[in-house]
Structures are given as C-alpha cells and as structure tokens.
Tab-separated table of C-alpha atoms and ligand atoms in Angstrom:
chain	number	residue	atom	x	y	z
A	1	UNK	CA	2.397	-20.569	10.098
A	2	UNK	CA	2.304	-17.174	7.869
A	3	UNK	CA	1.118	-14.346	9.736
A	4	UNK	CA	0.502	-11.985	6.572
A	5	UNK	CA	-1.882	-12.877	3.815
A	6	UNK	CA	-1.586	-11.091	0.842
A	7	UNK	CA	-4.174	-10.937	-1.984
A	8	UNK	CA	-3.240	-8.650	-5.249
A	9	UNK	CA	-2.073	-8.584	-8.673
A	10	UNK	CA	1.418	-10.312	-9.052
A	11	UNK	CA	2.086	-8.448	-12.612
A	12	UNK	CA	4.474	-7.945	-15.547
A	13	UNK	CA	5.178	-4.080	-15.591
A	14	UNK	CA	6.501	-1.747	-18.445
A	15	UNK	CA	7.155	1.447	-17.109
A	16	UNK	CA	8.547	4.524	-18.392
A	17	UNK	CA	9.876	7.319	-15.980
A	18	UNK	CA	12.433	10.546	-16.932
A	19	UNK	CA	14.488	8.159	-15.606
A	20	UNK	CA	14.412	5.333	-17.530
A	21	UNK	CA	12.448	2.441	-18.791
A	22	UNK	CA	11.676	-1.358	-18.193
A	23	UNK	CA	10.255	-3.595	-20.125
A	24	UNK	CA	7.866	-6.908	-18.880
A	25	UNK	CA	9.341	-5.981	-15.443
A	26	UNK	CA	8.546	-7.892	-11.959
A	27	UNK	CA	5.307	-5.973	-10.457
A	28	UNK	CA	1.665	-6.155	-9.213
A	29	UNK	CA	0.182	-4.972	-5.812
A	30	UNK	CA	0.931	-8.284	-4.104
A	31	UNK	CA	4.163	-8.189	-5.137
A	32	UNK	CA	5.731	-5.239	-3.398
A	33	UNK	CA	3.457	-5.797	-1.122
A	34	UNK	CA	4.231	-9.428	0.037
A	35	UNK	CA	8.349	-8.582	-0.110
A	36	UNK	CA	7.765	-5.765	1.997
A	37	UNK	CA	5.483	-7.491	4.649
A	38	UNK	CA	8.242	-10.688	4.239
A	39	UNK	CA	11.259	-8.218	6.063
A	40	UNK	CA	8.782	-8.483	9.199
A	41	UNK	CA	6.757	-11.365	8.946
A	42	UNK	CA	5.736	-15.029	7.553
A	43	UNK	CA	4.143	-14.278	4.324
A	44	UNK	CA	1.385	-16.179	2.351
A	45	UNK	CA	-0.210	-14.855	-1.088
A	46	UNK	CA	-3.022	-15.582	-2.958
A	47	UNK	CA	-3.220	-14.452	-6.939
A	48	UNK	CA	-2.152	-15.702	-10.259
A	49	UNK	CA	-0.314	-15.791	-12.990
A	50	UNK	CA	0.352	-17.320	-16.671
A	51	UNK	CA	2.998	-19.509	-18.289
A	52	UNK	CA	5.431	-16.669	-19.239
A	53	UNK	CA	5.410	-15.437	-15.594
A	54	UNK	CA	9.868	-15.727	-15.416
A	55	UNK	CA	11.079	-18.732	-12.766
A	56	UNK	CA	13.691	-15.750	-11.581
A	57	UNK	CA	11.091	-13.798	-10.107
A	58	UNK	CA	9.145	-17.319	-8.545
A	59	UNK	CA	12.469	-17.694	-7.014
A	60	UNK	CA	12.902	-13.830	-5.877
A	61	UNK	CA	9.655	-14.786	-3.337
A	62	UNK	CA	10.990	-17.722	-2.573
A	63	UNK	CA	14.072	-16.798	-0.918
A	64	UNK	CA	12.169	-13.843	0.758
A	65	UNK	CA	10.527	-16.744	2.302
A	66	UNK	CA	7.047	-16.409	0.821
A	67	UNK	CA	4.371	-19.000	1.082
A	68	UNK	CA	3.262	-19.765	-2.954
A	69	UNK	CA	0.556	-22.250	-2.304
A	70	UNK	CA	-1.845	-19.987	-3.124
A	71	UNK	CA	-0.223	-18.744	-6.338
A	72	UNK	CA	-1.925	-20.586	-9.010
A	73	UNK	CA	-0.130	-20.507	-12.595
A	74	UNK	CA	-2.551	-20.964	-15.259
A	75	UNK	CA	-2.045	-23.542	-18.531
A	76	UNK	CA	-2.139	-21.590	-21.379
A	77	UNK	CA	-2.468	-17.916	-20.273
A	78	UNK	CA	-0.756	-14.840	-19.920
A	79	UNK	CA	0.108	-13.253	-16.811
A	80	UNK	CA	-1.771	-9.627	-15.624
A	81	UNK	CA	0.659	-6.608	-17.215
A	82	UNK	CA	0.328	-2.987	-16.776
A	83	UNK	CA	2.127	-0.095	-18.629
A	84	UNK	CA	1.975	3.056	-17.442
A	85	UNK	CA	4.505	6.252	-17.249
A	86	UNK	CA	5.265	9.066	-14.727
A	87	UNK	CA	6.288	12.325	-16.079
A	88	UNK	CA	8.209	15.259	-14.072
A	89	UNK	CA	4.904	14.461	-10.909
A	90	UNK	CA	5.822	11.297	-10.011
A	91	UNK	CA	3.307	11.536	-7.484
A	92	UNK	CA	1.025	10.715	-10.372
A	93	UNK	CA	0.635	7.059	-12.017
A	94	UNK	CA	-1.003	7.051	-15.906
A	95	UNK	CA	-1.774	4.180	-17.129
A	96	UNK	CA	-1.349	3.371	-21.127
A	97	UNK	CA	-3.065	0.027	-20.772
A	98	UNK	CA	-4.403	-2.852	-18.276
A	99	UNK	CA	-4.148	-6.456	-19.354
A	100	UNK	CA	-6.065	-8.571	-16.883
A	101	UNK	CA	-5.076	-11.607	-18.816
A	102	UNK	CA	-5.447	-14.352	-16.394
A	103	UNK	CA	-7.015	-12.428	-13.914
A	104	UNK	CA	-10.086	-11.730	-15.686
A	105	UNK	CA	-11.085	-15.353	-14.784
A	106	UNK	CA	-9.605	-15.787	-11.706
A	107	UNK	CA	-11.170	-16.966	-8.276
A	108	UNK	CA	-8.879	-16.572	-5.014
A	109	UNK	CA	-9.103	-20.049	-3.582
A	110	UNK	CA	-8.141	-19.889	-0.190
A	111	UNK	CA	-6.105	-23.272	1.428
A	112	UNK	CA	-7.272	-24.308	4.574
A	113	UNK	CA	-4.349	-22.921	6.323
A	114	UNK	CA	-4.773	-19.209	4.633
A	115	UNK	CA	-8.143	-18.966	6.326
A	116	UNK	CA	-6.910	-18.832	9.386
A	117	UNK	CA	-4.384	-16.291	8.817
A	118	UNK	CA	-4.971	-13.187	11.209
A	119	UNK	CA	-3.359	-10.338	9.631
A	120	UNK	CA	-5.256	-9.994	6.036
A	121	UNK	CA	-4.013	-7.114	3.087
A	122	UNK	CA	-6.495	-6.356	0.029
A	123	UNK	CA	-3.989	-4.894	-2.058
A	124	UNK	CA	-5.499	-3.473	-5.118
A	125	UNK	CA	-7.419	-6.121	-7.002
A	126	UNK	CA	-11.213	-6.364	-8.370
A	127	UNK	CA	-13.025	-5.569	-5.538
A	128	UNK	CA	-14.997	-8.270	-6.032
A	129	UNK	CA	-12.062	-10.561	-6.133
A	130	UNK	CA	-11.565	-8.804	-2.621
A	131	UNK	CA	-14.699	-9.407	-1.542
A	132	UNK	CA	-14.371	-13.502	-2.421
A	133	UNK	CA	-11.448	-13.531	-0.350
A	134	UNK	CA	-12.928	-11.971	2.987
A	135	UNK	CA	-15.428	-14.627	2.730
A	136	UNK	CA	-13.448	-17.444	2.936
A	137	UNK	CA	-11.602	-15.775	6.007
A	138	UNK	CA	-12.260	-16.822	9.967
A	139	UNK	CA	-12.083	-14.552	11.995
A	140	UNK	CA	-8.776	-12.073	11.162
A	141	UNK	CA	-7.307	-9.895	13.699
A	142	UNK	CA	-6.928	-7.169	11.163
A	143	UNK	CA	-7.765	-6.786	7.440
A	144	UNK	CA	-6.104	-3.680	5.458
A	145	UNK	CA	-7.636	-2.623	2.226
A	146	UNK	CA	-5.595	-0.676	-1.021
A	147	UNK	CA	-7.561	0.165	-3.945
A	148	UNK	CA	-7.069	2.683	-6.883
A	149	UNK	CA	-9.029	5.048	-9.330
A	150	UNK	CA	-10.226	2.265	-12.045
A	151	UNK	CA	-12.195	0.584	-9.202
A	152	UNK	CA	-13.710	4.180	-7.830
A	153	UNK	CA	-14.704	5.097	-11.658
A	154	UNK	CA	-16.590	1.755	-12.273
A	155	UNK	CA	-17.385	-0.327	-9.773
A	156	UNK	CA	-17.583	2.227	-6.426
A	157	UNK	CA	-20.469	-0.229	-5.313
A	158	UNK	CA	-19.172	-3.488	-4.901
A	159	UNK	CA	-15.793	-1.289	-3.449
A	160	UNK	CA	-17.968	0.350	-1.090
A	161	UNK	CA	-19.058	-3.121	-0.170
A	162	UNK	CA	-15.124	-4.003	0.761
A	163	UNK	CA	-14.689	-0.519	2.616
A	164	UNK	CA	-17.274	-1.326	4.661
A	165	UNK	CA	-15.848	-4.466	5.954
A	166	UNK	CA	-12.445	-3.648	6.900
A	167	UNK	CA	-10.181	-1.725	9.743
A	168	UNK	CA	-8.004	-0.191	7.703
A	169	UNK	CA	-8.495	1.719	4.282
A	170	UNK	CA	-5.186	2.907	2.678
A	171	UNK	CA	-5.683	5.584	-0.060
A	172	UNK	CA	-3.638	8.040	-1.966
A	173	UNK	CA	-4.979	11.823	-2.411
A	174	UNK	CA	-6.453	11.294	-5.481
A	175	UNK	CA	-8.246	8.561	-5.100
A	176	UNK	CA	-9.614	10.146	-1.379
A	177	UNK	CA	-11.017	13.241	-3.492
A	178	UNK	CA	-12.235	10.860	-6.175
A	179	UNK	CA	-14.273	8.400	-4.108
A	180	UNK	CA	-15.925	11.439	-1.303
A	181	UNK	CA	-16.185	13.705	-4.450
A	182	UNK	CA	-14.937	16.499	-2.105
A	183	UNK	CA	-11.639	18.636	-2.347
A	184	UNK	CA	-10.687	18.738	1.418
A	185	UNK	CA	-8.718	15.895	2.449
A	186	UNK	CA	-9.754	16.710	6.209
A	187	UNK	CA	-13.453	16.212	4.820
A	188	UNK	CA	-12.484	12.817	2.767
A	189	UNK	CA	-11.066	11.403	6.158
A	190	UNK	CA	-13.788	12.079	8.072
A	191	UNK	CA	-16.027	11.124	5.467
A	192	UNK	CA	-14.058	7.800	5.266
A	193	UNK	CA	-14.086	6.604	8.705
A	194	UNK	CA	-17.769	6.598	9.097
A	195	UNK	CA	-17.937	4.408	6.285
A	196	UNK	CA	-16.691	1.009	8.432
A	197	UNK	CA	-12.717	1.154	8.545
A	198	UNK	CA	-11.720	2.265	12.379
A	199	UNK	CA	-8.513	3.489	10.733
A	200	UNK	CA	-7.974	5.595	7.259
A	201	UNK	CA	-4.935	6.287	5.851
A	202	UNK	CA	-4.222	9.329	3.186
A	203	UNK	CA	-0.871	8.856	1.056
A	204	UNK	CA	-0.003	12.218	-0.034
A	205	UNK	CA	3.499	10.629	-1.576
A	206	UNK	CA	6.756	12.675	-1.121
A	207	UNK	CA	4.207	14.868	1.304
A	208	UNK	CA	3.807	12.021	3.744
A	209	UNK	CA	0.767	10.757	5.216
A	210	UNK	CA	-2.619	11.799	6.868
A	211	UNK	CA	-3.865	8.936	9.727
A	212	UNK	CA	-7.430	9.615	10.313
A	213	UNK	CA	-9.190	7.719	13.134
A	214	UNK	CA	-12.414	8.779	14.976
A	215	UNK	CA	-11.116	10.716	17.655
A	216	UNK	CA	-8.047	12.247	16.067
A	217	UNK	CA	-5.600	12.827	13.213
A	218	UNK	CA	-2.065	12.553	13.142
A	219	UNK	CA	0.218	13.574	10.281
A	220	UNK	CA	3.257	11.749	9.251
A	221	UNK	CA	6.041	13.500	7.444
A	222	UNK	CA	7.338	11.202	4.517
A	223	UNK	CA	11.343	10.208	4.205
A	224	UNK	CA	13.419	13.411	2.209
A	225	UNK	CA	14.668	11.644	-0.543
A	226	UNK	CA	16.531	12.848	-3.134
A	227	UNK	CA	16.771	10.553	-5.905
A	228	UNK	CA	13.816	9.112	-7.058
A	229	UNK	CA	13.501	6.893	-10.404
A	230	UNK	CA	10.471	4.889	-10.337
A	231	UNK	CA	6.817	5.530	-7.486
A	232	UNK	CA	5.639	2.030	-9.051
A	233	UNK	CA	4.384	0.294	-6.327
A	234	UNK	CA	5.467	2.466	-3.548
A	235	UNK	CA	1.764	2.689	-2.262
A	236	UNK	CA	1.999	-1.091	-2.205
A	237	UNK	CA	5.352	-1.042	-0.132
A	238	UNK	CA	3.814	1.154	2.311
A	239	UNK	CA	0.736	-0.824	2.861
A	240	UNK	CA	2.644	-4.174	2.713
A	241	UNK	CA	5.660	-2.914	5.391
A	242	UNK	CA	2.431	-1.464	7.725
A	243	UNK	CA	0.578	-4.501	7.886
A	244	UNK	CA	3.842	-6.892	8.051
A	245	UNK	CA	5.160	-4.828	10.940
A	246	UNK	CA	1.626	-4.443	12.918
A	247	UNK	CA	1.413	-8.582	12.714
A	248	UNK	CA	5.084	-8.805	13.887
A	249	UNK	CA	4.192	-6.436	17.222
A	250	UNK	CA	1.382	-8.792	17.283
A	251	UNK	CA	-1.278	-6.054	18.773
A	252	UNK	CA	-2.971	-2.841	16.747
A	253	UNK	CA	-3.384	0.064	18.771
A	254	UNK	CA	-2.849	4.007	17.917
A	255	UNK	CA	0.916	4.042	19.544
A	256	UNK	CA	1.244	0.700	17.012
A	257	UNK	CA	-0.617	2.023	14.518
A	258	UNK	CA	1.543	5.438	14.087
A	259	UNK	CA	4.990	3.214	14.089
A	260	UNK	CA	3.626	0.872	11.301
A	261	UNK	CA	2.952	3.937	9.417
A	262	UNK	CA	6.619	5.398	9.873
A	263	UNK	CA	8.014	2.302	9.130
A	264	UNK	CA	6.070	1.945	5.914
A	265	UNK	CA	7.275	5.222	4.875
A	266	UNK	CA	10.784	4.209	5.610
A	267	UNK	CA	10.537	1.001	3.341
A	268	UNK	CA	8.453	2.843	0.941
A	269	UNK	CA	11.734	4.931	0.044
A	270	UNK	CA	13.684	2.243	-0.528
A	271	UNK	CA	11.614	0.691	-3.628
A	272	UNK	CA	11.589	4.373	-5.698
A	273	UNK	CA	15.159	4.487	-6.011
A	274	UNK	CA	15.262	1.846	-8.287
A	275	UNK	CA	13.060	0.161	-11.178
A	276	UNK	CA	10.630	-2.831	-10.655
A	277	UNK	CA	11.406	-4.284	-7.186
A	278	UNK	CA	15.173	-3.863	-7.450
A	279	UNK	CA	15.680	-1.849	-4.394
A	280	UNK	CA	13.354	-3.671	-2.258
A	281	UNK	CA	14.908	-7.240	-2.930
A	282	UNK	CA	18.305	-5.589	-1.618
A	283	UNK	CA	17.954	-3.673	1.629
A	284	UNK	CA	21.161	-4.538	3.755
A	285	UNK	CA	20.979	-5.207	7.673
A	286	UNK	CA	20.848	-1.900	9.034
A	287	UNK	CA	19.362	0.273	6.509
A	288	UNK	CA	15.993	0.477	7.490
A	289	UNK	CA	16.860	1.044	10.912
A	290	UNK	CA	18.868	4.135	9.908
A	291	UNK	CA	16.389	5.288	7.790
A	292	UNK	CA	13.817	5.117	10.649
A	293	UNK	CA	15.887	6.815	12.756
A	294	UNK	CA	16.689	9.649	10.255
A	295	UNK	CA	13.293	10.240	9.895
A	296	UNK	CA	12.359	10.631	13.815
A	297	UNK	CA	15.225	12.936	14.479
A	298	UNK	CA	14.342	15.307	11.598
A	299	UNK	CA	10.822	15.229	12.549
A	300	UNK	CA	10.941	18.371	15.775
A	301	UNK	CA	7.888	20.195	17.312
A	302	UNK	CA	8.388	21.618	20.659
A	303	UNK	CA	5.783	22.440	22.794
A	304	UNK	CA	4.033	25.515	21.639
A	305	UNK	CA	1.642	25.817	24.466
A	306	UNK	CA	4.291	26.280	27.337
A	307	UNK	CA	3.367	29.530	28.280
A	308	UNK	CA	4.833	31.409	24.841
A	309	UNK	CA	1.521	31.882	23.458
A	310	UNK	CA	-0.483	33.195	27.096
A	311	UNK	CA	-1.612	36.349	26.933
A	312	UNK	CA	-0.567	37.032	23.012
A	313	UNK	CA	-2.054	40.209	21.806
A	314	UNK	CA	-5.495	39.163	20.796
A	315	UNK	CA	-7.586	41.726	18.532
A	316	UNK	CA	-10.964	40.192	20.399
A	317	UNK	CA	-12.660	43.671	20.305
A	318	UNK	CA	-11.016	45.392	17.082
A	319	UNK	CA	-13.290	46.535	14.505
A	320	UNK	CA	-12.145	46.676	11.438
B	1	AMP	P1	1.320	1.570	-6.740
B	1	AMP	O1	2.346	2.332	-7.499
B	1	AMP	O2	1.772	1.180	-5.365
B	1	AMP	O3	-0.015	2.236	-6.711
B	1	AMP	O4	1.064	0.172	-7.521
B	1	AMP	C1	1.664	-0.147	-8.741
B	1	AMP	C2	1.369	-1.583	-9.124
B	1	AMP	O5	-0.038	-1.768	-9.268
B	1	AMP	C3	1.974	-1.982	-10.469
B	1	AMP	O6	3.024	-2.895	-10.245
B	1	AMP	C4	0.848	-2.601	-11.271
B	1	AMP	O7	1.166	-3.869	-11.795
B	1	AMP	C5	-0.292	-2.702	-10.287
B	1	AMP	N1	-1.564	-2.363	-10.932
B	1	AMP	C6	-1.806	-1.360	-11.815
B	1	AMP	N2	-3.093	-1.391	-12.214
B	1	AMP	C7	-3.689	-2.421	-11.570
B	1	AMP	C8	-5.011	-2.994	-11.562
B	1	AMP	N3	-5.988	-2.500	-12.297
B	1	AMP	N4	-5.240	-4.044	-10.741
B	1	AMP	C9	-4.267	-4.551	-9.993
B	1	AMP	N5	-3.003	-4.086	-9.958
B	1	AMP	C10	-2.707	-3.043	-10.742
C-alpha cells in the first residue's frame, strides 16, 4: 500500500536558463515531487493530464514505482504547461505564461485506497483543488502543503483555508514576505505558525532553510553546489524527499523533522544540475548518502557558551 500521496500539477515545461533551454519538457509540482518521495517510499498521485502527455515520461513513473491510478488522462485535451526563465538569480522563477489546459476542469477523485493514505503532500495546485482533496482524506498522519505567488496574489482566501488545515507549510522567501506582507522572515514564521501548520518551513534556495515551529527555530544550511543549470522544481524536490523520508521513518517529531529537511536539501541538489527531471531520474546507489554526509561534516558550531564568553568586557554602565 503507498505510503505517500501526492496531489500537483504533472506539467509540460519550457524553460530557459543561461544555461540552456528545453522545450515541452517533463515537469509539474507532482512530478518532482512524487520521484523524489518514490527514492524513500510507496508513491501514489493524483492529477491529470491530456492526450499529448509523452508515454516516455508515463513510463519514467512507472519504473520509479509510482502508483498512476489516480492519474486521469483526458480525451481530447492538452496537458497543464508552464514557461518560464531564470536569469543570472536563479533563486527567482518568472513565469512567461500558465496553461491550465486540462486542469482548469479538473476534480481530484480520490480511489478508495488513496483515502487512506497517511502521509498526504499538497504540492502547488489550485488551492481549491487542494482543498477537494483533504476532504476526501481519513484521517492522515501528516499532510504537507507547497504553494506559490499566483495563489497568494488571487485567491489568499481559499489558500488561507488550506494553511489552516495542515502540519506542515513549505514556502520559499518570497512567497513568506508576500503572503504576511512583512519583510522579516523571523516575523513571517512566527506569523505562519499561528495560522494552523505545527511546522513552517522557509526555502531561502542556495541560502538553505529556516524551520519554524512554536517553541523554536532551527536553520539549515543548504548543499554548496557549484554548478547549477536549471531551480525548476527544486522546491518540489525538497518538499517531495521531506515528506517521502518522514513516512519511511514512519514517526514526525523535531529530531525527524530536522533530518527530513537535510535530506530534502540533499536531493534538492541533485535535480538543478540538470534540465527537466534529468538528474533526479539518475541518482546512483550511494550518492545521496555522500551528499548527506558532506553536508553534516561541513556544517561546525562549537560550543560558544563554554566558559569563552564569561566575564567578557561588558560596557553595562558606559555612557556614550
Ligand atoms: P518549483 O521550481 O519547485 O517551484 O516548481 C516548478 C514547477 O511548478 C514547474 O515544473 C511547473 O510546471 C510547476 N508550476 C508552475 N506554475 C504552476 C501553477 N500555477 N500550478 C501548478 N504548478 C505550477
């Protein structure tokens, strides 16, 4: 039985970086997220797409394993496709156009088994395609929620309606500053968790990660990378390897919660070295691992309060 359900936009991408260019390429949310979540997990996914959607990429999920019952392909229509280009920030997405194409009509239709799935990921949709999916859900252990800037500009309602309902809200620096309307990202986390989700996370790409929760924050450094030719979909990546490897461990806590996150920056560096999910279809045994480990042995902060810091020489009483 899958142990990951994925809802998104499985997509036709043309994307332009200074690297390069792709035409009509493999891409959508649920994509990159569902291969990620499938190197840890069972995987199921719920979305659709038209009749030019290309049997190659059908069979790129399938030998990842993915469950397709709930990918519907519809007679007739054209499958969702975004353009958009980076220029030298690639920490910044612009979008030339959004085709919705067949997901302007769509209705997630969960099957009987999906609803019982306990680890849930709203990768960025409609909210209100988000919403119909948390309805037809019983009981999950966890549900994870992605959005982006389209949804914040125009229809903040029904995705404050979505925030509320979930554990985990995954968003990127922009979009934090753009839905609190505040500069701080300290303030935007705060802000965020009192909105429903026990857990916010702020992407700040090549600048790692910001893991708000209640009582605490932790920062997470992201993976040095040097060569970097397409971000498409490394948001997605991140979310999909976080919530693949908390339903492999089985339990969310914080000690689980902080892994998940390294290990979705990890597999997040994989899919930016390449276009489309080229990279991601091809990690060898053995790379993530060492990627993982690179990134906890760079990562060093002794103890500062050892006794260094007593009796430093405080200006309490200066005037100046
Ligand atoms: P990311 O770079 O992780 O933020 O996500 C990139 C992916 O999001 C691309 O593959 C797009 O197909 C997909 N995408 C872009 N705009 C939308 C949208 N409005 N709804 C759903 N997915 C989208």
């Amino acid at each position: 039985m899958s142990q990951a359900l994925i809802v998104g936009s499985v997509a036709l991408d043309t994307v332009e970086t200074p690297h390069g260019k792709v035409d009509a390429a493999l891409g959508g949310s649920c994509s990159y997220a569902s291969v990620a979540a499938s190197y840890f997990t069972d995987v199921s996914i719920v979305g659709v797409v038209g009749e030019d959607f290309p049997p190659e990429a059908i069979r790129h999920f399938q030998r990842r394993g993915i469950d397709l019952s709930g990918l519907e392909t519809k007679r007739g229509g054209k499958t969702f496709h975004w353009s958009g280009y980076y220029t030298r920030d690639m920490n910044q997405a612009h979008t030339n156009t959004t085709e919705l194409n067949v997901f302007a009509e769509f209705h997630p239709k969960l099957t009987e088994a999906q609803r019982n799935v306990p680890f849930i990921f709203l990768a960025n949709i409609h909210p209100e395609l988000q919403l119909d999916v948390l309805k037809q859900v019983r009981n999950p252990k966890l549900v994870a929620l992605d959005t982006m800037n389209l949804w914040i500009d125009g229809h903040k309602q029904a995705l404050t309606k979505v925030i509320e309902r979930v554990d985990i809200l995954l968003v990127n620096e922009q979009e934090a500053r753009q839905y609190c309307e505040k500069v701080n990202l300290i303030e935007c986390g705060k802000e965020l968790v009192t909105l429903g989700p026990k857990t916010v996370v702020i992407k700040k790409g090549e600048h790692g990660a910001l893991l708000f929760q209640k009582n605490g924050i932790v920062y997470l450094p992201a993976y040095p990378l040097e060569k970097l030719k397409d971000p498409t979909g490394a948001g997605d990546t991140f979310a999909g390897a976080m919530v693949g490897y908390l339903a492999r461990l089985g339990e969310v806590n914080d000690e689980n919660l902080v892994r998940a996150v390294n290990v979705g920056t990890c597999m997040a560096s994989f899919v930016v070295e390449e276009f489309s999910l080229n990279r991601l279809l091809r990690i060898q045994p053995g790379e993530l691992r060492a990627r993982c480990q690179k990134l906890q042995d760079m990562v060093r902060l002794p103890s500062l309060v050892d006794g260094t810091l007593d009796d430093v020489k405080l200006v309490a009483e200066a005037t100046v």
